[in-house]
Amino acid sequence: MTTPDIVGLLALVLLLAAAWAKPVEWLRGLSAVANLAMVAYGIITAQYPLALLSALILAVNAWRLYETRALVSVTRDATAASAAPITMDWLLPYMRPLALPTGTVVFNKDAPADAMYFISHGRIRFEEIGVEMGKGALFGEIGIFSHDKRRTATAKTLEDTALMQVSADKVRELYYQNPDFGFFIVDLITRRLMEDAAAGTLKP
């Protein structure tokens, strides 16, 4: 087997490993190394268009890996600060960041419950019931699993706030696919409903 054959085979093995990887950091990292091997293969075999294309894909994967590591750092810090029982790392591929200024309405009471949110920075107040949540808290899950799929209160930012949003469809899908997540959601909803029963309020 020649050197180009070895390099090309290595690139394919790395791409296969990347496709198999579940953690998004591993996926991006292995993809970047595979792209690097493809760049080497293209140069060794004088297939310069292939080398150039692989270099461009390498740059994209490297940038996405940097963004992912930054988001992982933020969510780990927020989770640790709130003493939450799970981390949000594995949810990151399904979430999108939102940066909201002070006074922004995230959703209104009776609006369709189309997403769940994780607070990575800032504070949220639920207007009708006077409840506040801060860094590391999840909210919006009860509306997703309620019979009418509606919000029970208006959520508004009290300061500049950074949220991670995951769609209701994805939350329900993960509930059935991931037992750890399913048990976490059941526990979270149960605890909040028990708190509501004691306080005479209903949280979103």
Short mmCIF file of N, CA and C in Angstrom, two decimals, residues 89-180:
data_model
loop_
_atom_site.label_atom_id
_atom_site.label_comp_id
_atom_site.label_asym_id
_atom_site.label_seq_id
_atom_site.Cartn_x
_atom_site.Cartn_y
_atom_site.Cartn_z
N ASP A 89 -24.82 19.79 27.66
CA ASP A 89 -23.89 19.54 26.56
C ASP A 89 -24.54 18.77 25.41
N TRP A 90 -25.21 17.67 25.75
CA TRP A 90 -25.76 16.80 24.71
C TRP A 90 -26.96 17.41 24.00
N LEU A 91 -27.53 18.49 24.56
CA LEU A 91 -28.65 19.18 23.91
C LEU A 91 -28.19 20.21 22.88
N LEU A 92 -26.92 20.59 22.93
CA LEU A 92 -26.42 21.69 22.10
C LEU A 92 -26.68 21.53 20.61
N PRO A 93 -26.54 20.32 20.03
CA PRO A 93 -26.80 20.21 18.59
C PRO A 93 -28.21 20.60 18.19
N TYR A 94 -29.13 20.58 19.14
CA TYR A 94 -30.53 20.85 18.84
C TYR A 94 -30.98 22.24 19.28
N MET A 95 -30.07 23.04 19.83
CA MET A 95 -30.42 24.34 20.39
C MET A 95 -29.85 25.47 19.55
N ARG A 96 -30.51 26.61 19.63
CA ARG A 96 -29.96 27.80 18.98
C ARG A 96 -29.91 28.94 19.99
N PRO A 97 -28.84 29.74 19.96
CA PRO A 97 -28.71 30.81 20.95
C PRO A 97 -29.58 32.01 20.61
N LEU A 98 -30.08 32.67 21.64
CA LEU A 98 -30.85 33.91 21.49
C LEU A 98 -30.28 34.94 22.45
N ALA A 99 -29.98 36.12 21.95
CA ALA A 99 -29.52 37.23 22.80
C ALA A 99 -30.64 38.26 22.84
N LEU A 100 -31.21 38.49 24.03
CA LEU A 100 -32.38 39.35 24.17
C LEU A 100 -32.08 40.51 25.10
N PRO A 101 -32.42 41.73 24.71
CA PRO A 101 -32.21 42.89 25.58
C PRO A 101 -33.25 42.94 26.70
N THR A 102 -33.00 43.80 27.66
CA THR A 102 -33.92 43.99 28.78
C THR A 102 -35.32 44.35 28.30
N GLY A 103 -36.33 43.75 28.92
CA GLY A 103 -37.71 44.09 28.58
C GLY A 103 -38.29 43.34 27.40
N THR A 104 -37.57 42.35 26.87
CA THR A 104 -38.07 41.58 25.73
C THR A 104 -39.05 40.51 26.21
N VAL A 105 -40.19 40.40 25.53
CA VAL A 105 -41.15 39.34 25.83
C VAL A 105 -40.72 38.08 25.08
N VAL A 106 -40.40 37.04 25.82
CA VAL A 106 -40.00 35.76 25.19
C VAL A 106 -41.23 35.07 24.63
N PHE A 107 -42.29 35.03 25.42
CA PHE A 107 -43.58 34.54 24.93
C PHE A 107 -44.69 35.12 25.81
N ASN A 108 -45.89 35.18 25.27
CA ASN A 108 -47.05 35.70 25.98
C ASN A 108 -47.92 34.57 26.52
N LYS A 109 -48.67 34.90 27.57
CA LYS A 109 -49.63 33.94 28.11
C LYS A 109 -50.61 33.51 27.02
N ASP A 110 -50.93 32.22 27.00
CA ASP A 110 -51.86 31.60 26.05
C ASP A 110 -51.29 31.44 24.64
N ALA A 111 -50.02 31.85 24.42
CA ALA A 111 -49.38 31.63 23.12
C ALA A 111 -49.06 30.14 22.97
N PRO A 112 -48.96 29.64 21.74
CA PRO A 112 -48.57 28.23 21.53
C PRO A 112 -47.21 27.95 22.15
N ALA A 113 -47.09 26.82 22.83
CA ALA A 113 -45.82 26.43 23.46
C ALA A 113 -44.97 25.71 22.42
N ASP A 114 -44.16 26.48 21.70
CA ASP A 114 -43.41 25.94 20.57
C ASP A 114 -41.94 25.70 20.86
N ALA A 115 -41.48 25.97 22.11
CA ALA A 115 -40.06 25.80 22.42
C ALA A 115 -39.84 25.73 23.93
N MET A 116 -38.70 25.18 24.31
CA MET A 116 -38.22 25.20 25.70
C MET A 116 -36.94 26.00 25.71
N TYR A 117 -36.61 26.62 26.86
CA TYR A 117 -35.47 27.52 26.93
C TYR A 117 -34.56 27.19 28.11
N PHE A 118 -33.28 27.44 27.91
CA PHE A 118 -32.26 27.32 28.96
C PHE A 118 -31.61 28.69 29.12
N ILE A 119 -31.54 29.20 30.35
CA ILE A 119 -30.96 30.52 30.59
C ILE A 119 -29.45 30.37 30.82
N SER A 120 -28.65 30.82 29.88
CA SER A 120 -27.20 30.76 30.06
C SER A 120 -26.67 32.03 30.71
N HIS A 121 -27.46 33.10 30.67
CA HIS A 121 -27.09 34.35 31.34
C HIS A 121 -28.33 35.23 31.44
N GLY A 122 -28.49 35.92 32.57
CA GLY A 122 -29.59 36.87 32.72
C GLY A 122 -30.72 36.35 33.60
N ARG A 123 -31.86 37.06 33.54
CA ARG A 123 -33.01 36.71 34.38
C ARG A 123 -34.31 36.87 33.59
N ILE A 124 -35.25 35.99 33.89
CA ILE A 124 -36.58 35.99 33.28
C ILE A 124 -37.64 36.13 34.38
N ARG A 125 -38.66 36.94 34.12
CA ARG A 125 -39.78 37.07 35.06
C ARG A 125 -41.06 36.63 34.36
N PHE A 126 -41.90 35.89 35.10
CA PHE A 126 -43.19 35.46 34.59
C PHE A 126 -44.24 36.38 35.20
N GLU A 127 -44.75 37.25 34.35
CA GLU A 127 -45.49 38.43 34.78
C GLU A 127 -46.71 38.13 35.65
N GLU A 128 -47.57 37.23 35.23
CA GLU A 128 -48.84 37.02 35.92
C GLU A 128 -48.68 36.38 37.31
N ILE A 129 -47.58 35.68 37.53
CA ILE A 129 -47.41 34.97 38.80
C ILE A 129 -46.25 35.49 39.63
N GLY A 130 -45.50 36.48 39.09
CA GLY A 130 -44.43 37.11 39.85
C GLY A 130 -43.25 36.21 40.17
N VAL A 131 -42.99 35.21 39.34
CA VAL A 131 -41.88 34.28 39.55
C VAL A 131 -40.70 34.68 38.68
N GLU A 132 -39.48 34.59 39.24
CA GLU A 132 -38.27 34.89 38.47
C GLU A 132 -37.38 33.65 38.39
N MET A 133 -36.68 33.53 37.27
CA MET A 133 -35.69 32.47 37.07
C MET A 133 -34.41 33.09 36.54
N GLY A 134 -33.26 32.48 36.89
CA GLY A 134 -31.97 33.02 36.47
C GLY A 134 -31.09 32.00 35.81
N LYS A 135 -29.82 32.31 35.77
CA LYS A 135 -28.79 31.52 35.09
C LYS A 135 -28.87 30.04 35.46
N GLY A 136 -28.90 29.19 34.42
CA GLY A 136 -28.91 27.75 34.63
C GLY A 136 -30.29 27.12 34.68
N ALA A 137 -31.36 27.93 34.58
CA ALA A 137 -32.72 27.39 34.70
C ALA A 137 -33.29 27.03 33.33
N LEU A 138 -34.09 25.99 33.32
CA LEU A 138 -34.89 25.61 32.16
C LEU A 138 -36.31 26.11 32.38
N PHE A 139 -36.96 26.58 31.32
CA PHE A 139 -38.37 26.95 31.45
C PHE A 139 -39.09 26.73 30.13
N GLY A 140 -40.40 26.65 30.23
CA GLY A 140 -41.23 26.44 29.04
C GLY A 140 -41.63 25.00 28.81
N GLU A 141 -41.19 24.09 29.70
CA GLU A 141 -41.44 22.67 29.47
C GLU A 141 -42.89 22.26 29.77
N ILE A 142 -43.52 22.92 30.75
CA ILE A 142 -44.88 22.51 31.12
C ILE A 142 -45.86 22.78 29.98
N GLY A 143 -45.72 23.92 29.32
CA GLY A 143 -46.59 24.23 28.18
C GLY A 143 -46.46 23.20 27.07
N ILE A 144 -45.24 22.71 26.83
CA ILE A 144 -45.01 21.73 25.77
C ILE A 144 -45.77 20.44 26.03
N PHE A 145 -45.83 20.01 27.31
CA PHE A 145 -46.45 18.73 27.64
C PHE A 145 -47.88 18.87 28.17
N SER A 146 -48.41 20.10 28.20
CA SER A 146 -49.79 20.30 28.64
C SER A 146 -50.77 19.86 27.55
N HIS A 147 -52.02 19.65 27.91
CA HIS A 147 -53.00 19.13 26.95
C HIS A 147 -53.31 20.11 25.83
N ASP A 148 -53.25 21.44 26.12
CA ASP A 148 -53.59 22.42 25.09
C ASP A 148 -52.37 23.05 24.44
N LYS A 149 -51.16 22.69 24.92
CA LYS A 149 -49.90 23.18 24.35
C LYS A 149 -49.84 24.72 24.34
N ARG A 150 -50.30 25.34 25.45
CA ARG A 150 -50.33 26.80 25.56
C ARG A 150 -49.50 27.26 26.75
N ARG A 151 -48.99 28.50 26.66
CA ARG A 151 -48.25 29.10 27.77
C ARG A 151 -49.21 29.51 28.88
N THR A 152 -48.76 29.37 30.11
CA THR A 152 -49.60 29.72 31.25
C THR A 152 -49.25 31.07 31.86
N ALA A 153 -48.19 31.72 31.35
CA ALA A 153 -47.81 33.05 31.83
C ALA A 153 -46.93 33.71 30.78
N THR A 154 -46.80 35.02 30.89
CA THR A 154 -45.93 35.79 29.99
C THR A 154 -44.51 35.82 30.55
N ALA A 155 -43.53 35.47 29.73
CA ALA A 155 -42.13 35.48 30.14
C ALA A 155 -41.44 36.72 29.55
N LYS A 156 -40.75 37.47 30.42
CA LYS A 156 -40.12 38.73 30.00
C LYS A 156 -38.74 38.85 30.63
N THR A 157 -37.77 39.37 29.87
CA THR A 157 -36.41 39.52 30.39
C THR A 157 -36.33 40.70 31.35
N LEU A 158 -35.62 40.51 32.48
CA LEU A 158 -35.41 41.58 33.45
C LEU A 158 -34.09 42.31 33.21
N GLU A 159 -33.22 41.72 32.41
CA GLU A 159 -31.93 42.31 32.05
C GLU A 159 -31.50 41.68 30.73
N ASP A 160 -30.39 42.15 30.17
CA ASP A 160 -29.88 41.52 28.95
C ASP A 160 -29.68 40.04 29.23
N THR A 161 -30.30 39.20 28.41
CA THR A 161 -30.37 37.77 28.71
C THR A 161 -29.95 36.94 27.50
N ALA A 162 -29.19 35.88 27.76
CA ALA A 162 -28.80 34.92 26.73
C ALA A 162 -29.52 33.61 26.98
N LEU A 163 -30.26 33.15 25.98
CA LEU A 163 -31.02 31.90 26.08
C LEU A 163 -30.54 30.90 25.04
N MET A 164 -30.77 29.62 25.34
CA MET A 164 -30.61 28.56 24.36
C MET A 164 -32.00 27.98 24.14
N GLN A 165 -32.44 27.94 22.89
CA GLN A 165 -33.80 27.54 22.55
C GLN A 165 -33.80 26.18 21.84
N VAL A 166 -34.68 25.30 22.24
CA VAL A 166 -34.87 24.02 21.54
C VAL A 166 -36.36 23.87 21.24
N SER A 167 -36.68 23.46 20.03
CA SER A 167 -38.08 23.41 19.60
C SER A 167 -38.88 22.38 20.38
N ALA A 168 -40.18 22.60 20.45
CA ALA A 168 -41.07 21.68 21.16
C ALA A 168 -41.05 20.30 20.52
N ASP A 169 -41.01 20.25 19.20
CA ASP A 169 -40.97 18.95 18.51
C ASP A 169 -39.72 18.17 18.91
N LYS A 170 -38.58 18.85 19.00
CA LYS A 170 -37.34 18.18 19.37
C LYS A 170 -37.38 17.74 20.84
N VAL A 171 -37.97 18.57 21.71
CA VAL A 171 -38.10 18.20 23.12
C VAL A 171 -38.91 16.92 23.26
N ARG A 172 -40.03 16.84 22.55
CA ARG A 172 -40.87 15.64 22.63
C ARG A 172 -40.14 14.43 22.04
N GLU A 173 -39.41 14.64 20.95
CA GLU A 173 -38.64 13.55 20.35
C GLU A 173 -37.58 13.03 21.32
N LEU A 174 -36.84 13.94 21.95
CA LEU A 174 -35.80 13.54 22.91
C LEU A 174 -36.40 12.89 24.14
N TYR A 175 -37.58 13.31 24.52
CA TYR A 175 -38.26 12.71 25.68
C TYR A 175 -38.44 11.20 25.46
N TYR A 176 -38.80 10.82 24.24
CA TYR A 176 -39.01 9.41 23.94
C TYR A 176 -37.71 8.67 23.64
N GLN A 177 -36.71 9.38 23.12
CA GLN A 177 -35.48 8.72 22.70
C GLN A 177 -34.44 8.61 23.80
N ASN A 178 -34.41 9.56 24.73
CA ASN A 178 -33.36 9.62 25.74
C ASN A 178 -33.96 9.43 27.13
N PRO A 179 -33.80 8.26 27.73
CA PRO A 179 -34.41 8.00 29.06
C PRO A 179 -33.95 8.99 30.13
N ASP A 180 -32.66 9.37 30.11
CA ASP A 180 -32.16 10.32 31.12
C ASP A 180 -32.90 11.65 31.00
#
